Amino acid sequence: MVTSNTSTLRTVFNLLKFTYVIVPIAAGLDKFTNILTHWEDYLNPSLETMLPFSPHIFMMVVGVIEIIAGVLVLVKPQIGGLIVAAWLTLIAITLITGGHYFDVAVRDLAMAIGAFSMSRLSAFAVKSY
């Protein structure tokens, strides 16, 4: 029975881990190409006025941060998961305060819970290997 639980734990952890590696890296790379969406549309207008550079440059900086976060989940999932969870929560707050894209904010909060859960599971999944 313990073997079955260990196997299930590894499977769930690995599924979450690779999700939180791939999704931030893909979203980060897309900040440079805008293939998936036009990312600048999601920028809170009040933040946009405070930027010392163009929204496009800001989104490219965001993309680099997201790529780094995805790589961090790969090499240090416990820490990386917390960073991704915090990042997604901040994005959701920004969307909510901007008054638009509430559906995306809810999705990001759900993803933040998943990233946090992956981080917590990593302590047990690593020990069970």
Short mmCIF file of C-alpha atoms in Angstrom, two decimals:
data_model
loop_
_atom_site.label_atom_id
_atom_site.label_comp_id
_atom_site.label_asym_id
_atom_site.label_seq_id
_atom_site.Cartn_x
_atom_site.Cartn_y
_atom_site.Cartn_z
CA MET A 1 0.00 0.00 0.00
CA VAL A 2 2.83 2.44 0.78
CA THR A 3 4.34 1.79 -2.65
CA SER A 4 1.03 2.68 -4.33
CA ASN A 5 0.79 5.94 -2.33
CA THR A 6 4.40 6.80 -3.12
CA SER A 7 3.83 6.15 -6.81
CA THR A 8 0.69 8.29 -6.80
CA LEU A 9 2.51 11.09 -5.00
CA ARG A 10 5.35 11.03 -7.53
CA THR A 11 2.91 11.04 -10.44
CA VAL A 12 0.92 14.00 -9.11
CA PHE A 13 4.05 15.92 -8.18
CA ASN A 14 5.68 15.34 -11.58
CA LEU A 15 2.53 16.35 -13.44
CA LEU A 16 2.33 19.59 -11.48
CA LYS A 17 6.07 20.21 -11.70
CA PHE A 18 6.24 19.91 -15.47
CA THR A 19 3.10 22.01 -15.85
CA TYR A 20 4.72 24.80 -13.82
CA VAL A 21 7.93 24.47 -15.81
CA ILE A 22 6.32 24.50 -19.26
CA VAL A 23 3.55 27.08 -18.78
CA PRO A 24 5.69 29.94 -17.38
CA ILE A 25 8.42 29.33 -19.95
CA ALA A 26 5.91 29.23 -22.83
CA ALA A 27 4.12 32.37 -21.56
CA GLY A 28 7.46 34.09 -21.02
CA LEU A 29 8.67 33.30 -24.53
CA ASP A 30 5.36 34.48 -25.95
CA LYS A 31 5.89 37.90 -24.39
CA PHE A 32 8.44 38.39 -27.19
CA THR A 33 6.23 37.14 -30.04
CA ASN A 34 2.58 37.77 -28.98
CA ILE A 35 1.49 34.60 -30.80
CA LEU A 36 -0.86 33.41 -28.03
CA THR A 37 -2.27 36.85 -27.24
CA HIS A 38 -1.38 40.52 -27.25
CA TRP A 39 -0.01 40.65 -23.70
CA GLU A 40 0.02 44.44 -23.41
CA ASP A 41 -3.79 44.37 -23.38
CA TYR A 42 -3.63 42.78 -19.92
CA LEU A 43 -1.53 45.59 -18.47
CA ASN A 44 -3.35 47.64 -15.83
CA PRO A 45 -3.72 51.17 -17.32
CA SER A 46 -2.63 52.82 -14.06
CA LEU A 47 0.57 50.75 -14.10
CA GLU A 48 1.18 51.62 -17.72
CA THR A 49 1.36 55.34 -16.90
CA MET A 50 4.01 54.69 -14.24
CA LEU A 51 6.36 52.72 -16.50
CA PRO A 52 9.66 54.38 -17.42
CA PHE A 53 9.57 52.51 -20.77
CA SER A 54 7.07 51.19 -23.26
CA PRO A 55 4.53 48.51 -22.34
CA HIS A 56 6.17 46.22 -24.92
CA ILE A 57 9.54 46.46 -23.15
CA PHE A 58 7.80 45.87 -19.81
CA MET A 59 6.19 42.70 -21.16
CA MET A 60 9.56 41.46 -22.40
CA VAL A 61 10.97 41.99 -18.87
CA VAL A 62 7.97 40.07 -17.52
CA GLY A 63 8.73 37.33 -20.04
CA VAL A 64 12.30 36.98 -18.81
CA ILE A 65 11.06 36.74 -15.21
CA GLU A 66 8.55 34.06 -16.19
CA ILE A 67 11.21 32.04 -18.02
CA ILE A 68 13.49 32.22 -14.97
CA ALA A 69 10.59 31.16 -12.72
CA GLY A 70 9.89 28.13 -14.93
CA VAL A 71 13.54 27.09 -14.86
CA LEU A 72 13.61 27.56 -11.10
CA VAL A 73 10.64 25.19 -10.74
CA LEU A 74 12.64 22.64 -12.73
CA VAL A 75 15.75 22.81 -10.53
CA LYS A 76 14.27 23.84 -7.16
CA PRO A 77 10.55 23.02 -7.24
CA GLN A 78 9.90 23.85 -3.60
CA ILE A 79 11.19 27.41 -3.97
CA GLY A 80 10.16 27.83 -7.61
CA GLY A 81 6.59 26.79 -6.83
CA LEU A 82 6.29 29.48 -4.18
CA ILE A 83 7.68 32.10 -6.54
CA VAL A 84 5.30 31.08 -9.34
CA ALA A 85 2.37 31.08 -6.89
CA ALA A 86 3.26 34.58 -5.70
CA TRP A 87 3.79 35.80 -9.27
CA LEU A 88 0.41 34.47 -10.41
CA THR A 89 -1.29 36.03 -7.38
CA LEU A 90 0.28 39.42 -8.18
CA ILE A 91 -0.87 39.15 -11.78
CA ALA A 92 -4.42 38.36 -10.59
CA ILE A 93 -4.40 41.34 -8.24
CA THR A 94 -3.20 43.59 -11.05
CA LEU A 95 -5.97 42.35 -13.34
CA ILE A 96 -8.63 42.79 -10.67
CA THR A 97 -7.51 46.32 -9.79
CA GLY A 98 -7.48 47.13 -13.51
CA GLY A 99 -11.17 46.30 -13.61
CA HIS A 100 -10.91 43.88 -16.52
CA TYR A 101 -10.15 40.25 -17.28
CA PHE A 102 -11.70 38.87 -14.10
CA ASP A 103 -11.90 35.45 -15.75
CA VAL A 104 -8.14 35.44 -16.28
CA ALA A 105 -7.60 36.63 -12.69
CA VAL A 106 -9.64 33.71 -11.36
CA ARG A 107 -7.70 31.30 -13.58
CA ASP A 108 -4.40 32.72 -12.35
CA LEU A 109 -5.49 32.36 -8.72
CA ALA A 110 -6.42 28.72 -9.37
CA MET A 111 -3.03 28.18 -11.01
CA ALA A 112 -1.35 29.85 -8.02
CA ILE A 113 -3.01 27.31 -5.73
CA GLY A 114 -1.66 24.54 -7.95
CA ALA A 115 1.86 26.00 -7.88
CA PHE A 116 1.71 26.34 -4.10
CA SER A 117 0.47 22.75 -3.83
CA MET A 118 3.30 21.52 -6.06
CA SER A 119 5.77 23.34 -3.84
CA ARG A 120 4.37 21.69 -0.72
CA LEU A 121 4.31 18.25 -2.38
CA SER A 122 7.94 18.59 -3.44
CA ALA A 123 9.16 18.02 0.12
CA PHE A 124 7.43 14.64 0.22
CA ALA A 125 8.00 13.65 -3.42
CA VAL A 126 11.76 14.22 -3.20
CA LYS A 127 12.03 12.14 -0.01
CA SER A 128 10.11 9.27 -1.57
CA TYR A 129 12.55 8.80 -4.47
#
